[in-house]
Amino acid sequence: MSSREPLYEGKAKIIFKGPEDGTLFQYFKDDATAFNAQKKAVLEGKGVLNNRISEFVMENLGRMGIPTHFIKRLNMREQLLREVEIIPLEVVVRNVAAGSIAKRFGLTEGDPLPRSIVEFYYKNDALEDPMVAEEHITAFNWATTQDMDEMIAMALRVNDYLSGMFMAVGIRLIDFKLEFGRVYDQNDMPRVILADEISPDSCRLWDAHTNEKLDKDRFRRDLGNVTEAYAEVARRLGIMKENGSVTEEGSPE
Ligand code: UDP
């Protein structure tokens, strides 16, 4: 790993200062945590897979006109990013009942929701990321009403795109989490763009035929074969060679 001074070390990634002002390096670790970091493990190769899967998803979203912080992948574990002012919210989109919504409302896991539901959580480990309403978000100045409208609109576009992309390779997108950041354009006007990562760490992905879990729930629920499941997602998306390895070189310029 690089000897550079980290700006921020999270549970699964490290952020370093980038080569130019307004850029960052994002390094994907093999560390896995769940239940607010009470459960921890090192899953060899997870970081490499998430780097590649997130690159693939962010590039495709960029092509669809969704602005993201992703600039390019540099190597097996690192990406070059545009620096953003992170909005301290986790935006969760759900299509099918699972995880906390199933528990909160007594729903059966796997039951389709009447429509896609967007939820907001306040990013704060000490408080265990509490769910929040627009009232809290605007009152505490985490985001404006306009930021929220933009995040909801982008989250639903991401959901439509990803649902189709995964369904085409036999995977059902159950739910996922997004993070957004603010950037300032030449005229100093703030704009919200997609940030962080999109990978099996941040999505629930079930095989469309067998309902086998191909995501971080394999770790949370001790189902085993976690990295194998992530590799299966990469393989189906066509970003992993049939021999099981991911390509070594950086993404083309
Ligand atoms: N999620 C995430 N980070 C978090 C919390 C949730 O990436 O800190 C993702 C999770 O992987 C799932 C979705 O957001 O795809 C909804 O998670 P949920 O609220 O059901 O919580 P969980 O059951 O994961 O605790």
Coordinates of C-alpha atoms and ligand atoms in Angstrom, one line a residue:
M1 CA 0.0 0.0 0.0
S2 CA 1.1 3.6 -0.5
S3 CA 3.1 5.5 2.1
R4 CA 1.1 8.6 1.5
E5 CA -0.7 10.2 4.5
P6 CA -4.4 9.1 4.4
L7 CA -6.9 12.0 4.5
Y8 CA -9.5 9.6 5.8
E9 CA -9.6 5.9 6.5
G10 CA -13.0 4.3 6.4
K11 CA -14.1 0.7 7.0
A12 CA -13.4 -0.6 3.5
K13 CA -11.5 2.2 1.8
I14 CA -8.8 4.8 2.4
I15 CA -8.8 8.3 0.8
F16 CA -5.5 10.0 0.0
K17 CA -4.8 13.4 -1.5
G18 CA -4.7 13.2 -5.3
P19 CA -2.0 14.5 -7.7
E20 CA -3.8 17.7 -8.5
D21 CA -6.0 20.1 -6.4
G22 CA -9.5 18.8 -6.4
T23 CA -8.6 15.2 -6.9
L24 CA -8.3 12.2 -4.5
F25 CA -7.1 8.6 -4.6
Q26 CA -9.5 6.0 -3.3
Y27 CA -7.9 2.7 -2.2
F28 CA -10.0 -0.4 -1.7
K29 CA -9.1 -2.6 1.3
D30 CA -9.9 -6.2 1.8
D31 CA -11.5 -5.4 5.2
A32 CA -15.1 -6.3 5.8
T33 CA -17.2 -5.0 8.7
A34 CA -20.9 -5.4 9.6
F35 CA -23.2 -4.4 12.4
N36 CA -21.5 -1.0 12.9
A37 CA -18.0 -2.7 12.9
Q38 CA -18.8 -5.2 15.7
K39 CA -18.1 -7.9 13.2
K40 CA -14.8 -7.7 11.2
A41 CA -12.8 -9.9 8.8
V42 CA -10.3 -9.6 6.1
L43 CA -11.6 -11.1 2.8
E44 CA -8.7 -11.6 0.5
G45 CA -9.3 -10.1 -2.9
K46 CA -12.5 -8.2 -2.0
G47 CA -10.9 -4.8 -2.5
V48 CA -9.8 -5.7 -6.0
L49 CA -13.2 -7.0 -7.0
N50 CA -15.1 -3.9 -5.5
N51 CA -12.6 -1.6 -7.3
R52 CA -13.4 -3.2 -10.6
I53 CA -17.2 -3.6 -10.1
S54 CA -17.5 0.0 -8.9
E55 CA -15.5 1.3 -11.8
F56 CA -17.7 -0.6 -14.2
V57 CA -20.9 0.7 -12.6
M58 CA -19.7 4.3 -12.2
E59 CA -18.5 4.5 -15.8
N60 CA -21.8 3.2 -17.1
L61 CA -23.7 5.6 -15.0
G62 CA -21.5 8.4 -16.3
R63 CA -22.3 7.4 -19.9
M64 CA -26.0 7.5 -19.0
G65 CA -25.5 11.2 -18.0
I66 CA -25.4 10.7 -14.2
P67 CA -22.6 12.9 -12.8
T68 CA -20.2 10.9 -10.6
H69 CA -16.9 11.6 -8.8
F70 CA -15.2 8.8 -10.7
I71 CA -12.3 9.8 -13.0
K72 CA -10.5 6.6 -13.7
R73 CA -9.2 3.4 -12.2
L74 CA -5.4 3.5 -11.7
N75 CA -4.5 0.0 -10.7
M76 CA -5.9 -3.1 -9.0
R77 CA -6.9 -1.3 -5.8
E78 CA -7.0 2.4 -6.6
Q79 CA -9.2 5.0 -8.4
L80 CA -8.7 8.6 -9.1
L81 CA -11.6 10.7 -8.0
R82 CA -12.9 14.2 -8.2
E83 CA -12.9 15.7 -4.6
V84 CA -16.4 16.4 -3.3
E85 CA -17.8 17.9 -0.1
I86 CA -19.5 14.7 1.2
I87 CA -23.1 15.1 2.2
P88 CA -23.4 13.1 5.5
L89 CA -26.3 11.0 4.3
E90 CA -26.7 7.4 3.1
V91 CA -29.5 7.2 0.5
V92 CA -31.0 3.8 0.3
V93 CA -33.2 2.6 -2.6
R94 CA -35.3 -0.5 -2.1
N95 CA -37.2 -2.6 -4.6
V96 CA -37.8 -5.7 -2.5
A97 CA -38.2 -6.2 1.3
A98 CA -34.9 -7.2 3.0
G99 CA -32.7 -6.2 5.9
S100 CA -33.8 -3.3 8.1
I101 CA -37.1 -2.5 6.2
A102 CA -38.3 -6.1 6.6
K103 CA -37.5 -6.0 10.3
R104 CA -39.0 -2.5 10.9
F105 CA -42.3 -3.2 9.2
G106 CA -42.5 -7.0 9.7
L107 CA -42.3 -7.7 6.0
T108 CA -41.2 -11.1 4.5
E109 CA -37.8 -10.9 3.0
G110 CA -38.0 -11.2 -0.8
D111 CA -41.5 -9.7 -1.1
P112 CA -41.6 -7.0 -3.8
L113 CA -42.4 -3.5 -2.4
P114 CA -45.4 -1.7 -3.9
R115 CA -43.0 0.8 -5.5
S116 CA -39.4 1.7 -5.1
I117 CA -38.7 3.4 -1.8
V118 CA -36.0 5.9 -1.1
E119 CA -34.8 6.4 2.5
F120 CA -32.2 8.6 4.1
Y121 CA -29.9 7.8 7.0
Y122 CA -27.6 10.2 8.8
K123 CA -24.0 9.0 8.4
N124 CA -22.7 8.8 12.0
D125 CA -21.1 5.6 13.3
A126 CA -21.5 6.7 17.0
L127 CA -25.2 7.0 16.5
E128 CA -25.4 3.9 14.3
D129 CA -26.6 5.7 11.2
P130 CA -30.1 6.6 12.3
M131 CA -32.9 6.9 9.7
V132 CA -33.9 10.5 9.2
A133 CA -36.7 12.5 7.5
E134 CA -36.5 15.6 5.3
E135 CA -37.3 17.7 8.4
H136 CA -34.1 16.6 10.1
I137 CA -32.0 16.9 6.9
T138 CA -33.0 20.5 6.2
A139 CA -33.2 21.6 9.8
F140 CA -29.7 20.4 10.6
N141 CA -28.4 21.8 7.3
W142 CA -27.0 18.4 6.0
A143 CA -28.6 19.1 2.7
T144 CA -31.1 21.6 1.1
T145 CA -34.5 20.7 -0.2
Q146 CA -33.1 21.2 -3.7
D147 CA -30.2 18.8 -2.9
M148 CA -32.7 16.3 -1.7
D149 CA -34.8 16.5 -4.9
E150 CA -31.6 16.0 -6.9
M151 CA -30.5 13.0 -4.8
I152 CA -33.9 11.4 -5.1
A153 CA -34.1 11.9 -8.8
M154 CA -30.6 10.6 -9.4
A155 CA -31.1 7.6 -7.0
L156 CA -34.2 6.6 -8.9
R157 CA -32.4 6.9 -12.3
V158 CA -29.5 4.8 -10.9
N159 CA -32.1 2.3 -9.7
D160 CA -33.7 2.0 -13.1
Y161 CA -30.4 1.6 -14.8
L162 CA -28.9 -0.9 -12.3
S163 CA -32.0 -3.0 -12.1
G164 CA -31.9 -3.5 -15.9
M165 CA -28.1 -4.0 -16.0
F166 CA -28.2 -6.7 -13.3
M167 CA -31.4 -8.3 -14.6
A168 CA -29.7 -8.8 -17.9
V169 CA -27.1 -11.0 -16.2
G170 CA -29.6 -12.9 -14.0
I171 CA -29.3 -10.8 -10.9
R172 CA -32.1 -9.1 -9.0
L173 CA -31.3 -5.7 -7.4
I174 CA -33.0 -5.9 -4.1
D175 CA -31.7 -2.7 -2.6
F176 CA -28.6 -0.5 -2.5
K177 CA -27.0 2.5 -0.8
L178 CA -25.6 5.6 -2.4
E179 CA -23.6 8.6 -1.2
F180 CA -23.5 12.0 -2.7
G181 CA -21.2 14.9 -2.6
R182 CA -21.2 18.6 -3.6
V183 CA -18.9 20.2 -6.2
Y184 CA -18.7 23.9 -7.1
D185 CA -18.7 24.8 -10.8
Q186 CA -16.9 27.9 -12.2
N187 CA -19.6 30.2 -11.2
D188 CA -19.5 28.8 -7.6
M189 CA -22.8 27.2 -8.0
P190 CA -23.0 24.0 -6.0
R191 CA -24.0 20.8 -7.7
V192 CA -24.7 17.3 -6.3
I193 CA -22.9 14.3 -7.8
L194 CA -22.7 10.6 -7.0
A195 CA -19.8 9.6 -4.8
D196 CA -18.4 6.7 -2.8
E197 CA -18.7 3.2 -4.4
I198 CA -21.4 0.9 -5.9
S199 CA -20.4 -2.8 -5.2
P200 CA -21.7 -5.9 -3.6
D201 CA -20.7 -4.2 -0.3
S202 CA -23.4 -1.6 -0.8
C203 CA -26.1 -3.5 -2.7
R204 CA -28.2 -6.6 -2.1
L205 CA -27.9 -8.8 -5.2
W206 CA -29.8 -12.1 -5.5
D207 CA -29.5 -14.6 -8.2
A208 CA -32.7 -14.1 -10.2
H209 CA -33.5 -17.9 -10.4
T210 CA -32.2 -19.4 -7.2
N211 CA -32.4 -16.3 -4.9
E212 CA -28.8 -17.1 -3.8
K213 CA -27.3 -14.0 -2.2
L214 CA -24.3 -12.5 -4.1
D215 CA -23.5 -9.7 -1.8
K216 CA -22.3 -8.6 1.7
D217 CA -25.2 -10.5 3.4
R218 CA -23.0 -13.6 2.9
F219 CA -20.6 -12.0 5.4
R220 CA -23.3 -10.5 7.7
R221 CA -25.1 -13.8 7.9
D222 CA -22.1 -16.2 7.9
L223 CA -23.1 -17.8 4.6
G224 CA -19.5 -18.3 3.5
N225 CA -18.0 -17.9 0.0
V226 CA -18.2 -14.1 0.2
T227 CA -15.4 -13.2 -2.3
E228 CA -16.5 -16.1 -4.6
A229 CA -20.0 -14.4 -4.7
Y230 CA -18.5 -11.0 -5.5
A231 CA -16.3 -12.7 -8.2
E232 CA -19.5 -14.2 -9.7
V233 CA -21.0 -10.8 -10.0
A234 CA -17.9 -9.5 -11.7
R235 CA -17.9 -12.6 -14.0
R236 CA -21.5 -12.1 -15.0
L237 CA -20.9 -8.4 -15.7
G238 CA -18.1 -9.5 -18.1
I239 CA -15.3 -7.7 -16.1
M240 CA -13.5 -10.8 -15.0
K241 CA -11.7 -13.3 -17.2
E242 CA -13.1 -16.8 -17.4
N243 CA -10.0 -18.0 -15.6
G244 CA -11.1 -16.1 -12.5
S245 CA -8.6 -13.2 -12.6
V246 CA -9.4 -9.6 -13.1
T247 CA -7.3 -7.7 -15.6
E248 CA -4.1 -6.1 -14.2
E249 CA -3.8 -2.9 -16.2
G250 CA -5.5 0.4 -15.4
S251 CA -8.5 1.5 -17.3
P252 CA -7.8 2.9 -20.7
E253 CA -7.4 6.7 -20.9
Ligands
UDP1 N1 -26.0 -0.4 3.3 C1 -24.7 0.0 3.2 N2 -24.1 0.6 4.2 C2 -24.7 0.8 5.4 C3 -26.1 0.4 5.6 C4 -26.7 -0.2 4.5 O1 -24.1 -0.1 2.1 O2 -24.1 1.4 6.3 C5 -26.7 -1.0 2.2 C6 -27.0 -2.5 2.4 O3 -25.9 -3.3 1.9 C7 -28.2 -2.8 1.7 C8 -29.0 -1.4 1.8 O4 -28.0 -0.5 2.1 O5 -28.0 -3.1 0.3 C9 -30.1 -1.4 2.8 O6 -29.5 -1.8 4.1 P1 -30.5 -2.0 5.3 O7 -31.0 -0.7 5.7 O8 -31.4 -3.1 5.1 O9 -29.5 -2.3 6.5 P2 -28.7 -3.7 6.9 O10 -29.7 -4.8 6.9 O11 -27.7 -3.8 5.9 O12 -28.2 -3.4 8.2

